[in-house]
Short mmCIF file of C-alpha atoms and ligand atoms in Angstrom, two decimals:
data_model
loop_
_atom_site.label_atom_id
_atom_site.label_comp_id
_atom_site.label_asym_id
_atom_site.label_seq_id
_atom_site.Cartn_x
_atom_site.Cartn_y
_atom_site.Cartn_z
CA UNK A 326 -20.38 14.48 10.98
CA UNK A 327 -17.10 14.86 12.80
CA UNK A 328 -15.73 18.68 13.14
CA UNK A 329 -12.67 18.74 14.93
CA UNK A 330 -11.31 21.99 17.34
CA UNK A 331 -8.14 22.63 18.42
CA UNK A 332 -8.13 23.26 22.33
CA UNK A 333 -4.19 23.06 22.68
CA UNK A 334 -3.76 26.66 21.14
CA UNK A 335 -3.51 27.22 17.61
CA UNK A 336 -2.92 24.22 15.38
CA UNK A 337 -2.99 23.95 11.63
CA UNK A 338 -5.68 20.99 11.01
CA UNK A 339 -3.84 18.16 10.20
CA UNK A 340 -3.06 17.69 6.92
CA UNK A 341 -3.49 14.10 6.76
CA UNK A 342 -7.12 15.05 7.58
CA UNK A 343 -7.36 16.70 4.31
CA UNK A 344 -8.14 15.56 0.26
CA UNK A 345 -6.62 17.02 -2.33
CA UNK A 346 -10.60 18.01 -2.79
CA UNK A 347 -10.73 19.93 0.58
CA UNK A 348 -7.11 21.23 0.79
CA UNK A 349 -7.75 24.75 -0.51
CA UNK A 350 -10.90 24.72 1.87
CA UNK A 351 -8.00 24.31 4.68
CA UNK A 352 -6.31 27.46 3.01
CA UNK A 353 -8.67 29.61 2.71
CA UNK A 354 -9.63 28.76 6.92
CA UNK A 355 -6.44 29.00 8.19
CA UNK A 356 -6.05 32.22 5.83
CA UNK A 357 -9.09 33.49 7.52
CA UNK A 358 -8.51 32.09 11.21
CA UNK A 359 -4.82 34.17 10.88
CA UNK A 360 -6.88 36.89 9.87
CA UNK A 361 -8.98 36.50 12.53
CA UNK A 362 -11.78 35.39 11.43
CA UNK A 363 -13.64 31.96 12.85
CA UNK A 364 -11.48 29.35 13.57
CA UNK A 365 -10.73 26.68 11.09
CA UNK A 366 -12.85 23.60 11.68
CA UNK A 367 -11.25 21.15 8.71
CA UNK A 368 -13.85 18.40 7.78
CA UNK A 369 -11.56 15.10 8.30
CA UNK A 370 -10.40 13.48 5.14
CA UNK A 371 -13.10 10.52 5.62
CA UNK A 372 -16.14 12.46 5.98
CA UNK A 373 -17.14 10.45 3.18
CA UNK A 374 -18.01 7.52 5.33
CA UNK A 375 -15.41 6.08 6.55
CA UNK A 376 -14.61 7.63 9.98
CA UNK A 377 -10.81 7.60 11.55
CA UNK A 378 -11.18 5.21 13.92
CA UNK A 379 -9.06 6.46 16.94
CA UNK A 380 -7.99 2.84 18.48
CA UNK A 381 -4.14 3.28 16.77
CA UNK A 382 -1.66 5.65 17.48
CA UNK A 383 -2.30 8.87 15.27
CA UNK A 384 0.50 8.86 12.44
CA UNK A 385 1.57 12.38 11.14
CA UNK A 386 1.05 13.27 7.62
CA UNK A 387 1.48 15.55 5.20
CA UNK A 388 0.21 15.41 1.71
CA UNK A 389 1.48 13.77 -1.10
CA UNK A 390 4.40 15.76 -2.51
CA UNK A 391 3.99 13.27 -5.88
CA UNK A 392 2.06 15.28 -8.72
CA UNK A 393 -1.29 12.81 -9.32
CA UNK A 394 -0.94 10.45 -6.87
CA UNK A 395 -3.58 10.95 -4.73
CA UNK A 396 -7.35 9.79 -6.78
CA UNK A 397 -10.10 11.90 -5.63
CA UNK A 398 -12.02 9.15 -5.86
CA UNK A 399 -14.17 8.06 -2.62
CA UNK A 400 -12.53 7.09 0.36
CA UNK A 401 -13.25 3.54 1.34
CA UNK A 402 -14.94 2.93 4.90
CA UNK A 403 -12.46 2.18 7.10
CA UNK A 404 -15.07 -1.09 8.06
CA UNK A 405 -14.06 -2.49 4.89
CA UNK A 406 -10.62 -1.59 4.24
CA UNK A 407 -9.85 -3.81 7.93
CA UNK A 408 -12.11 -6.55 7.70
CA UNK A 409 -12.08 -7.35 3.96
CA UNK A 410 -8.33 -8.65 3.57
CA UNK A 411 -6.04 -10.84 2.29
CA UNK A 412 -3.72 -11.95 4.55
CA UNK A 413 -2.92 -15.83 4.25
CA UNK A 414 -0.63 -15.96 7.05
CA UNK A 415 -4.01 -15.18 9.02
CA UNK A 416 -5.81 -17.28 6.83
CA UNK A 417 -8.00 -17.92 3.68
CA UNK A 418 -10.65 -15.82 4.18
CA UNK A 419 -11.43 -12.10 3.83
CA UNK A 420 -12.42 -12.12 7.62
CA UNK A 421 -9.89 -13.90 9.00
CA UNK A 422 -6.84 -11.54 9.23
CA UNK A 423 -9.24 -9.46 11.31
CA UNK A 424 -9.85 -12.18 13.47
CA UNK A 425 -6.54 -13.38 14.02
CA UNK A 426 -3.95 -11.16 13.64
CA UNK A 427 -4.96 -8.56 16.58
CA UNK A 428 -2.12 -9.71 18.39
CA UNK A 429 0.39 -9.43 15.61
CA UNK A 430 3.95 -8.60 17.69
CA UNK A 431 5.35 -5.77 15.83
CA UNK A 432 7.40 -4.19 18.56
CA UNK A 433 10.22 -4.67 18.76
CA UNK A 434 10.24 -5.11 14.37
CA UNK A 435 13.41 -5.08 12.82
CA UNK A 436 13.99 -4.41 8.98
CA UNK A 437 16.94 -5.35 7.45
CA UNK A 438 18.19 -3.63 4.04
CA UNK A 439 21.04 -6.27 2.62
CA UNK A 440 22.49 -7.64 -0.53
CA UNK A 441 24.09 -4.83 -3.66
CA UNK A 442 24.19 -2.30 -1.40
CA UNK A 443 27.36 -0.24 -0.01
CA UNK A 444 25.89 0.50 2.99
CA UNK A 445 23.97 -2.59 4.92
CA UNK A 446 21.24 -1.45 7.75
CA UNK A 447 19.44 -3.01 10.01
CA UNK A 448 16.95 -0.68 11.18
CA UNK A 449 14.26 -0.79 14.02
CA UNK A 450 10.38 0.62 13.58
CA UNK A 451 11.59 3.94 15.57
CA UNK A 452 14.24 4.68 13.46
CA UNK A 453 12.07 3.36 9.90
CA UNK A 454 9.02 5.74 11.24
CA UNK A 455 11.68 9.11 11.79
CA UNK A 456 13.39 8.41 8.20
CA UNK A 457 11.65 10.58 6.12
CA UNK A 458 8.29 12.91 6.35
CA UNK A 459 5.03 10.91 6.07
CA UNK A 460 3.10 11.44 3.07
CA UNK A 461 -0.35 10.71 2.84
CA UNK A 462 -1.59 9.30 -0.62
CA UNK A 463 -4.90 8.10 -1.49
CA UNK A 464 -4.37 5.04 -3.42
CA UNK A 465 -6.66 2.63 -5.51
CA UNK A 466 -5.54 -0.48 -4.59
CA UNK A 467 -6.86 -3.64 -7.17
CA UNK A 468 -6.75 -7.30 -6.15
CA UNK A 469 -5.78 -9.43 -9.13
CA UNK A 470 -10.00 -11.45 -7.47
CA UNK A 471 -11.84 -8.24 -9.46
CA UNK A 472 -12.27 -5.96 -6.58
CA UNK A 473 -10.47 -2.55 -5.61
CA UNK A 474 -10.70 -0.25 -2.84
CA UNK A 475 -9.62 3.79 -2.26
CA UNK A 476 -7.30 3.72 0.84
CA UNK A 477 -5.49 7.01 2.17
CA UNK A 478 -1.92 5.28 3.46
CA UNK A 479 0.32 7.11 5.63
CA UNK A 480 4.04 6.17 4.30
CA UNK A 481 7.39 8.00 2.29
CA UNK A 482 9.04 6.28 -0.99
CA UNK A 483 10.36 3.33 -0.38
CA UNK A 484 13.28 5.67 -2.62
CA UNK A 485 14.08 7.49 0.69
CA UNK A 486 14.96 4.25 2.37
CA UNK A 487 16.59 2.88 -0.64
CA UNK A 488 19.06 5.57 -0.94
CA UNK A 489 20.41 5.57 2.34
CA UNK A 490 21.68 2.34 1.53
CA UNK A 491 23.10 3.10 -1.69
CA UNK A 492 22.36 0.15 -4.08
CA UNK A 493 25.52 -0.99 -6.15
CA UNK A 494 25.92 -0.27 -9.75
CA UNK A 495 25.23 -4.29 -10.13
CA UNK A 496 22.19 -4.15 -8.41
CA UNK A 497 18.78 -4.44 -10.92
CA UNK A 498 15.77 -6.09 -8.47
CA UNK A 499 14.61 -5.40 -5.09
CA UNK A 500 13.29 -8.60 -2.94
CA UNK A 501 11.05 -8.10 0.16
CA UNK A 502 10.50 -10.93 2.84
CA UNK A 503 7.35 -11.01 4.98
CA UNK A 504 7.65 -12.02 8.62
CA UNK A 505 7.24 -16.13 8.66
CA UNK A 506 6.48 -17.11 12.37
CA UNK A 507 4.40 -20.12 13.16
CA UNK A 508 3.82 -19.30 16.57
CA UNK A 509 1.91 -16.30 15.57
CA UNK A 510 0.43 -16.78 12.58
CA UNK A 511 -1.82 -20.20 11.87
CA UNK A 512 -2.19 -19.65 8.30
CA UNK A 513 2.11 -21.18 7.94
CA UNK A 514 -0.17 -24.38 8.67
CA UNK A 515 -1.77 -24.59 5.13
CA UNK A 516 0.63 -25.11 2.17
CA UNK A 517 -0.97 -22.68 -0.06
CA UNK A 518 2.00 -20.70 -0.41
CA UNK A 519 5.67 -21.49 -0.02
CA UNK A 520 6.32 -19.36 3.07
CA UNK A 521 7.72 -16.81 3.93
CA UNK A 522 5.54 -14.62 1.09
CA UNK A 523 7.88 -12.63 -0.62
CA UNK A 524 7.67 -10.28 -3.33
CA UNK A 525 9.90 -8.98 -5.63
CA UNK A 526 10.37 -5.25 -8.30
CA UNK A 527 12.84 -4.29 -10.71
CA UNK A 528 14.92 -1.02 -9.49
CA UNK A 529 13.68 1.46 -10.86
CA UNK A 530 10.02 0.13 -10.29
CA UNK A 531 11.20 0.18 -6.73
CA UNK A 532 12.61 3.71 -7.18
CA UNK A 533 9.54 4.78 -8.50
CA UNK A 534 8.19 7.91 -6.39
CA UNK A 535 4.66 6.31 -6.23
CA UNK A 536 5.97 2.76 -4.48
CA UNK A 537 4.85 3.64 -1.05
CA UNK A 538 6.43 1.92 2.36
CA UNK A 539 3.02 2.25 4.47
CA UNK A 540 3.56 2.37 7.99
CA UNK A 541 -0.32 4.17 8.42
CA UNK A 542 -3.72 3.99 6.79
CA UNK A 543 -6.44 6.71 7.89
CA UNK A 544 -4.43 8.90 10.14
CA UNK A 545 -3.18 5.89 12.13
CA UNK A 546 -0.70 3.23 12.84
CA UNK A 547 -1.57 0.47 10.08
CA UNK A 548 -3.50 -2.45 11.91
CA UNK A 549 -2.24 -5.80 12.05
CA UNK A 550 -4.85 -7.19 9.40
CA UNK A 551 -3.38 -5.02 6.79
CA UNK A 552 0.17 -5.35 7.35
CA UNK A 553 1.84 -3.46 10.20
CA UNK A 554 3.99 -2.67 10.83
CA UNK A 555 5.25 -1.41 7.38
CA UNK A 556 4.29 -2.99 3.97
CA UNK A 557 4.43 -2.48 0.35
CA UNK A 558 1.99 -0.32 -1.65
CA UNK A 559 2.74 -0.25 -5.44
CA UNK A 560 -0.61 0.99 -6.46
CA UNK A 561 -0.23 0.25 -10.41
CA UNK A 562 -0.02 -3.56 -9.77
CA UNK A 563 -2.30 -6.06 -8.52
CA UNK A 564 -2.52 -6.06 -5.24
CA UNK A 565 -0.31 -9.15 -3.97
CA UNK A 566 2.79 -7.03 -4.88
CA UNK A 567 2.28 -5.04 -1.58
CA UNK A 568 3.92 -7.41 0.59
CA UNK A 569 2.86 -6.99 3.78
CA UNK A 570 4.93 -6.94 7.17
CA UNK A 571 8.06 -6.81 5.83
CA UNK A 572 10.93 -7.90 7.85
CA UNK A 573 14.41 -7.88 4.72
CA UNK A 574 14.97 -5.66 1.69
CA UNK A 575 17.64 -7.18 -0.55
CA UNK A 576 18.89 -6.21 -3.61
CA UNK A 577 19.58 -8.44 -6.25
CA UNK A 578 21.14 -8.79 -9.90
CA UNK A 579 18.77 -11.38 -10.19
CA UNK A 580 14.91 -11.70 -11.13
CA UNK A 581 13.67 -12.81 -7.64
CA UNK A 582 11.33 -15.36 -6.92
CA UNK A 583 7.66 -14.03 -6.15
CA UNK A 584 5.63 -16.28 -3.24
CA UNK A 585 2.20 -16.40 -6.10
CA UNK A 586 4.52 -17.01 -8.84
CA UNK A 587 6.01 -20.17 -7.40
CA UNK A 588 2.22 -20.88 -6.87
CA UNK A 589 0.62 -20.75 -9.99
CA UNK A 590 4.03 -19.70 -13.06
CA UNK A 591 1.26 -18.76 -15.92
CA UNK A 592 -1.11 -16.87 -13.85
CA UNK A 593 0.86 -14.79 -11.70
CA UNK A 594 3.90 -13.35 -13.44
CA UNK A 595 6.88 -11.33 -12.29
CA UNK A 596 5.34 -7.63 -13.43
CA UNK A 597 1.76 -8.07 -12.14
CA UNK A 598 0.90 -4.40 -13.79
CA UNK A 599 -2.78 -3.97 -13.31
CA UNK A 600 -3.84 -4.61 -17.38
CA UNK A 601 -7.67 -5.14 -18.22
CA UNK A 602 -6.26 -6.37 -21.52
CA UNK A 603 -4.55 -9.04 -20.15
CA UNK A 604 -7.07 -11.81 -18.70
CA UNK A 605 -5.63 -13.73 -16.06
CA UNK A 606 -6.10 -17.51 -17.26
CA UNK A 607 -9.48 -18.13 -15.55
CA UNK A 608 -11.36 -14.30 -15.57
CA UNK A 609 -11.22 -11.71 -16.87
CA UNK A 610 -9.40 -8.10 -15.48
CA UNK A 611 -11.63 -5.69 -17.63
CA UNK A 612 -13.96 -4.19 -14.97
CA UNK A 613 -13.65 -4.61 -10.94
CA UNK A 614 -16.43 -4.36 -8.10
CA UNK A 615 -14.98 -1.46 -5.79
CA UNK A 616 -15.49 -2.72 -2.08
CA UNK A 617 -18.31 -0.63 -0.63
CA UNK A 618 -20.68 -0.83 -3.90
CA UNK A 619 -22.07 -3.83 -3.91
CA UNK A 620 -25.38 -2.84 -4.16
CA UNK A 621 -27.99 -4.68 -6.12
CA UNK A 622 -27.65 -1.69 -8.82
CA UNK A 623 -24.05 -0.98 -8.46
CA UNK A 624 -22.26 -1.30 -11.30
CA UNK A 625 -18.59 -2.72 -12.12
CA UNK A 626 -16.58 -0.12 -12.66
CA UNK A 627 -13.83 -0.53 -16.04
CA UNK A 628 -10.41 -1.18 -14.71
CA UNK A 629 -7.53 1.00 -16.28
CA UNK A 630 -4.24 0.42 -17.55
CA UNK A 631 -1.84 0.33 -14.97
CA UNK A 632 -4.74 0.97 -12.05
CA UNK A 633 -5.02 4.90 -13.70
CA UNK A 634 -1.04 5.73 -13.39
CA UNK A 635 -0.19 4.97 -16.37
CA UNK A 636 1.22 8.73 -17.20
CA UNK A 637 3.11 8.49 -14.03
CA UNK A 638 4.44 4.95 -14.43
CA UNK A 639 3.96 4.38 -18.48
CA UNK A 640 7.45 5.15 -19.12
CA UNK A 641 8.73 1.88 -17.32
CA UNK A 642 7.80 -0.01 -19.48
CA UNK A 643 8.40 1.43 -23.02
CA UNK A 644 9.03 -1.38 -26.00
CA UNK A 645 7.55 -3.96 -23.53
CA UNK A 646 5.05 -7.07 -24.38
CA UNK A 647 2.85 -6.57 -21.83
CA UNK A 648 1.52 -9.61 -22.71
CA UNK A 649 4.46 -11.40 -22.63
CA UNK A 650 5.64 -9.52 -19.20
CA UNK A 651 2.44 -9.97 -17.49
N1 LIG B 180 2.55 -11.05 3.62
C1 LIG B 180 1.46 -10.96 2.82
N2 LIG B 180 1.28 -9.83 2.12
C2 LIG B 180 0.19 -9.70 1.31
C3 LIG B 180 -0.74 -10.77 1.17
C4 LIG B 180 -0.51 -11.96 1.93
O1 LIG B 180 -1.28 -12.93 1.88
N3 LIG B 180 0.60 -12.00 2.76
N4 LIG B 180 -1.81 -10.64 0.31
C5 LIG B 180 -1.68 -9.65 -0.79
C6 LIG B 180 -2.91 -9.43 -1.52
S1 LIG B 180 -3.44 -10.69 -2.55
C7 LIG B 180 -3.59 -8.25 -1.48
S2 LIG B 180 -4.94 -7.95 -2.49
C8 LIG B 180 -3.20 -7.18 -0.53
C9 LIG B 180 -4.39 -6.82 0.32
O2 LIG B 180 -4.11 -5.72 1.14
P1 LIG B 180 -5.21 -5.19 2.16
O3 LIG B 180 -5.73 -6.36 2.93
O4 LIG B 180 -4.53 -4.18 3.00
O5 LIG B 180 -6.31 -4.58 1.31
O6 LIG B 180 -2.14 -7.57 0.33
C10 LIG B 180 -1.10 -8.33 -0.30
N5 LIG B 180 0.02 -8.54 0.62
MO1 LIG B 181 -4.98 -9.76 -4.06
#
């Protein structure tokens, strides 16, 4: 197992090396190392299998300042959480973002933030990555398929961005556009979706301390595969709402158009809010297969109501049919 030492004088350990599980463990050693006692040696946040891979840039972290964000469930291996994606701008198949977008261009990566806002930006990756402090929350994320994974992103609110633009009294949705480019990405071949995949929330879903703009996953730069340079991660919905390289933000008075809802109207709706009560018209969503435990003997594990944040997120939705709003 990995112990990391600090040769460069005395550093805290990093804290986006740390679970919530381990943090007071990082306390107590730095308590005892400015004592001095032995010198912390902080057991890295994926000791649990799933090693930090070192090939990215290192992203700075600290931890989630959101009270319950972070599960303390298993970390997924970082094996899986690269090379088991969906990506259909890299194509259909869980192995093919890996496989083709390595050389994903995202320098230099604009972002534009447009529409019911008083003040319009355009901002590079430099200037997106300095915004606000990086957070690190460890996030179930569940793919409308059946399966889930436990993924510690590196990001802020996508709030913090939000209100340096200062959306407009009128302004009720948020609309993100994914980076379209043919000459990059094969998967703009197949018609499957009506490109460029975009994704839509209301406001205040958008507003919501727990929507996440990723830049990082594991200590480092995201990779291509899963959606660098910045993406979505609204970890109470199905997966597909976490748009992935996203290149405009608008803000709308108007429900926007969502790339799966144009797709398929009655199976992917607007709200997407992980529900095992509501089946999707061909399965079921009352249990998942988490990524990593498919075992002979492993067994499905129950999905919950909004993904588990459902006392952080419930409120939303008060006096809604979630059956009517799926
Ligand atoms: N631009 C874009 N974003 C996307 C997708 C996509 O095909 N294109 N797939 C979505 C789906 S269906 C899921 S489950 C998640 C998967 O994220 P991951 O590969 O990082 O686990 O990304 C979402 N974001
Ligand atoms: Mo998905």
């Amino acid at each position: 197992m990995l112990i990391r030492s600090h040769h460069d004088g005395f550093q805290h350990p990093r804290s986006s090396e740390i679970t919530p599980r381990q943090a007071y463990v990082r306390r107590r050693a730095w308590l005892q190392s400015l004592a001095g006692g032995a010198v912390a040696a902080a057991l890295p946040v994926w000791a649990a299998g799933a090693d930090r891979p070192g090939k990215l840039p290192a992203l700075a972290s600290v931890a989630s300042q959101v009270p319950g964000a972070s599960t303390m469930e298993r970390v997924t291996a970082y094996a899986d959480a690269t090379q088991y994606n969906n990506y259909y701008e890299f194509g259909l198949d869980k192995g093919d973002p890996a496989k083709q977008a390595h050389a994903l261009k995202t320098r230099p990566w604009t972002v534009k933030v447009e529409g019911l806002v008083q003040n319009p930006q355009t901002l590079d990756l430099d200037a997106l990555l300095k915004l606000a402090p990086m957070e690190e929350r460890i996030y179930r994320l569940r793919c409308v398929e059946g399966w889930s994974m436990v993924i510690p992103w590196v990001g802020y609110s996508l709030a913090e961005l939000l209100r340096r633009v200062q959306p407009l009294g009128s302004a009720r949705y948020v609309e993100f556009v994914t980076l379209a480019d043919k000459t990059q990405m094969p998967g703009l071949r197949s018609g499957v979706l009506d490109w460029p995949y975009t994704e839509g929330l209301r406001l205040d879903e958008a507003m919501h301390p727990l929507s996440l703009l990723a830049f990082g996953m594991y200590g480092e730069l995201l990779p291509p595969q899963n959606g660098a340079p910045l993406r979505l991660v609204v970890p109470w919905k199905y997966g597909f709402k976490s748009a992935k390289s996203i290149v405009a933000i608008r803000l709308t008075d108007k429900e926007p158009g969502t790339a799966w809802n144009k797709a398929a109207r009655n199976e992917y709706g607007f709200y997407s809010n992980v529900n095992p009560d509501v089946p999707h018209p061909r399965w079921s969503q009352a249990t998942e297969r988490r990524i990593g435990e498919d075992g002979l003997f492993a067994k499905k594990r129950k999905t919950l109501l909004f993904n588990g944040y459902e006392a952080q997120v419930g409120q939303l939705y008060a006096g809604m049919d979630l059956k009517k709003f799926y």
